[in-house]
Amino acid sequence: MSIKRSFTVKITFKEGYGNPITLTGKDATAFNTAWHNKLNDQDGAIGFEWPVITTTGESPNQKTVTTYTSFLFCNVAKVERSEQTETKYTDDQCKDA
């Protein structure tokens, strides 16, 4: 039996710096770690960046494009983390989760 734990993070920016975004999965975990390191003065990071991977076109001309979205921590007004959820998997289910 394996347990997958997950949560979401909603980031609201200061006025004029963009619309709120919600991160999930690995992106939410990475942001949450970076944000708390910044709050505790444990890291010199000034912002956060994550890849957004999209696929364009049809086979055989299909292309994968990676763009990077980023923002500075000083432009963040509020961070809301959801409650952590747990999903239990049997070992054979976990391979695909």
PDB file of C-alpha atoms in Angstrom:
ATOM      1  CA  MET A   1       0.000   0.000   0.000  1.00  0.00           C
ATOM      2  CA  SER A   2       1.292   3.441  -0.942  1.00  0.00           C
ATOM      3  CA  ILE A   3      -0.044   6.873  -0.073  1.00  0.00           C
ATOM      4  CA  LYS A   4       0.119   9.877  -2.393  1.00  0.00           C
ATOM      5  CA  ARG A   5      -0.145  13.208  -0.582  1.00  0.00           C
ATOM      6  CA  SER A   6      -1.010  16.380  -2.464  1.00  0.00           C
ATOM      7  CA  PHE A   7      -2.174  19.966  -2.039  1.00  0.00           C
ATOM      8  CA  THR A   8      -2.685  23.107  -4.113  1.00  0.00           C
ATOM      9  CA  VAL A   9      -1.251  26.580  -3.662  1.00  0.00           C
ATOM     10  CA  LYS A  10      -3.132  29.715  -4.751  1.00  0.00           C
ATOM     11  CA  ILE A  11      -0.907  32.735  -5.287  1.00  0.00           C
ATOM     12  CA  THR A  12      -2.413  36.224  -5.388  1.00  0.00           C
ATOM     13  CA  PHE A  13      -0.241  39.055  -6.677  1.00  0.00           C
ATOM     14  CA  LYS A  14      -0.080  42.697  -5.717  1.00  0.00           C
ATOM     15  CA  GLU A  15      -2.259  44.982  -7.822  1.00  0.00           C
ATOM     16  CA  GLY A  16      -0.883  45.365 -11.322  1.00  0.00           C
ATOM     17  CA  TYR A  17       1.275  42.223 -11.252  1.00  0.00           C
ATOM     18  CA  GLY A  18      -1.100  39.656 -12.722  1.00  0.00           C
ATOM     19  CA  ASN A  19      -4.046  37.430 -12.015  1.00  0.00           C
ATOM     20  CA  PRO A  20      -4.021  34.797  -9.268  1.00  0.00           C
ATOM     21  CA  ILE A  21      -2.589  31.410 -10.215  1.00  0.00           C
ATOM     22  CA  THR A  22      -3.047  27.970  -8.710  1.00  0.00           C
ATOM     23  CA  LEU A  23      -0.231  25.440  -8.663  1.00  0.00           C
ATOM     24  CA  THR A  24      -0.736  21.703  -8.195  1.00  0.00           C
ATOM     25  CA  GLY A  25       1.409  18.611  -7.863  1.00  0.00           C
ATOM     26  CA  LYS A  26       5.180  18.973  -8.054  1.00  0.00           C
ATOM     27  CA  ASP A  27       4.895  22.682  -8.899  1.00  0.00           C
ATOM     28  CA  ALA A  28       2.900  23.349  -5.710  1.00  0.00           C
ATOM     29  CA  THR A  29       5.414  21.415  -3.625  1.00  0.00           C
ATOM     30  CA  ALA A  30       8.392  23.213  -5.178  1.00  0.00           C
ATOM     31  CA  PHE A  31       6.798  26.651  -4.717  1.00  0.00           C
ATOM     32  CA  ASN A  32       5.761  25.912  -1.130  1.00  0.00           C
ATOM     33  CA  THR A  33       9.336  24.902  -0.262  1.00  0.00           C
ATOM     34  CA  ALA A  34      10.866  27.946  -1.982  1.00  0.00           C
ATOM     35  CA  TRP A  35       8.338  30.329  -0.388  1.00  0.00           C
ATOM     36  CA  HIS A  36       8.959  29.032   3.132  1.00  0.00           C
ATOM     37  CA  ASN A  37      12.729  29.098   2.614  1.00  0.00           C
ATOM     38  CA  LYS A  38      12.396  32.740   1.567  1.00  0.00           C
ATOM     39  CA  LEU A  39      10.187  33.589   4.564  1.00  0.00           C
ATOM     40  CA  ASN A  40      12.718  31.963   6.911  1.00  0.00           C
ATOM     41  CA  ASP A  41      15.728  33.644   5.234  1.00  0.00           C
ATOM     42  CA  GLN A  42      17.159  30.219   4.362  1.00  0.00           C
ATOM     43  CA  ASP A  43      17.540  30.848   0.647  1.00  0.00           C
ATOM     44  CA  GLY A  44      18.682  33.688  -1.542  1.00  0.00           C
ATOM     45  CA  ALA A  45      15.985  33.092  -4.170  1.00  0.00           C
ATOM     46  CA  ILE A  46      14.128  36.194  -5.307  1.00  0.00           C
ATOM     47  CA  GLY A  47      11.463  34.479  -7.381  1.00  0.00           C
ATOM     48  CA  PHE A  48       9.977  31.284  -8.715  1.00  0.00           C
ATOM     49  CA  GLU A  49      10.008  29.717 -12.174  1.00  0.00           C
ATOM     50  CA  TRP A  50       8.372  26.536 -13.451  1.00  0.00           C
ATOM     51  CA  PRO A  51       8.106  24.840 -16.848  1.00  0.00           C
ATOM     52  CA  VAL A  52       4.851  24.599 -18.775  1.00  0.00           C
ATOM     53  CA  ILE A  53       5.051  21.839 -21.389  1.00  0.00           C
ATOM     54  CA  THR A  54       2.662  21.862 -24.350  1.00  0.00           C
ATOM     55  CA  THR A  55       2.404  19.684 -27.426  1.00  0.00           C
ATOM     56  CA  THR A  56       1.547  21.160 -30.795  1.00  0.00           C
ATOM     57  CA  GLY A  57       0.610  19.616 -34.118  1.00  0.00           C
ATOM     58  CA  GLU A  58      -0.336  16.132 -35.211  1.00  0.00           C
ATOM     59  CA  SER A  59       1.861  13.078 -35.685  1.00  0.00           C
ATOM     60  CA  PRO A  60       4.375  12.783 -37.310  1.00  0.00           C
ATOM     61  CA  ASN A  61       5.067  16.540 -37.080  1.00  0.00           C
ATOM     62  CA  GLN A  62       4.153  16.815 -33.411  1.00  0.00           C
ATOM     63  CA  LYS A  63       6.407  19.096 -31.358  1.00  0.00           C
ATOM     64  CA  THR A  64       6.804  19.557 -27.627  1.00  0.00           C
ATOM     65  CA  VAL A  65       7.369  23.128 -26.492  1.00  0.00           C
ATOM     66  CA  THR A  66       8.531  24.131 -23.026  1.00  0.00           C
ATOM     67  CA  THR A  67       7.914  27.683 -21.861  1.00  0.00           C
ATOM     68  CA  TYR A  68       8.846  29.039 -18.460  1.00  0.00           C
ATOM     69  CA  THR A  69       6.535  31.092 -16.296  1.00  0.00           C
ATOM     70  CA  SER A  70       8.107  33.120 -13.526  1.00  0.00           C
ATOM     71  CA  PHE A  71       7.456  35.857 -10.981  1.00  0.00           C
ATOM     72  CA  LEU A  72       9.285  37.682  -8.216  1.00  0.00           C
ATOM     73  CA  PHE A  73       8.458  36.949  -4.585  1.00  0.00           C
ATOM     74  CA  CYS A  74       8.263  40.690  -3.847  1.00  0.00           C
ATOM     75  CA  ASN A  75       5.170  40.870  -6.116  1.00  0.00           C
ATOM     76  CA  VAL A  76       3.242  38.234  -4.143  1.00  0.00           C
ATOM     77  CA  ALA A  77       0.434  39.604  -1.966  1.00  0.00           C
ATOM     78  CA  LYS A  78      -0.969  36.365  -0.534  1.00  0.00           C
ATOM     79  CA  VAL A  79      -0.315  32.605  -0.574  1.00  0.00           C
ATOM     80  CA  GLU A  80      -3.055  30.122   0.313  1.00  0.00           C
ATOM     81  CA  ARG A  81      -2.232  26.425   0.708  1.00  0.00           C
ATOM     82  CA  SER A  82      -5.062  23.907   0.615  1.00  0.00           C
ATOM     83  CA  GLU A  83      -5.454  21.092   3.073  1.00  0.00           C
ATOM     84  CA  GLN A  84      -3.343  18.087   2.207  1.00  0.00           C
ATOM     85  CA  THR A  85      -5.242  15.189   0.687  1.00  0.00           C
ATOM     86  CA  GLU A  86      -4.193  11.561   0.772  1.00  0.00           C
ATOM     87  CA  THR A  87      -4.945   8.899  -1.801  1.00  0.00           C
ATOM     88  CA  LYS A  88      -4.168   5.275  -1.021  1.00  0.00           C
ATOM     89  CA  TYR A  89      -2.950   2.982  -3.768  1.00  0.00           C
ATOM     90  CA  THR A  90      -2.091  -0.671  -3.900  1.00  0.00           C
ATOM     91  CA  ASP A  91       1.448  -1.240  -5.146  1.00  0.00           C
ATOM     92  CA  ASP A  92       0.289  -2.113  -8.673  1.00  0.00           C
ATOM     93  CA  GLN A  93      -1.855   1.065  -8.895  1.00  0.00           C
ATOM     94  CA  CYS A  94       0.946   3.328  -7.711  1.00  0.00           C
ATOM     95  CA  LYS A  95       3.029   2.747 -10.852  1.00  0.00           C
ATOM     96  CA  ASP A  96       0.500   4.692 -12.946  1.00  0.00           C
ATOM     97  CA  ALA A  97      -0.441   7.359 -10.395  1.00  0.00           C
TER      98      ALA A  97
END
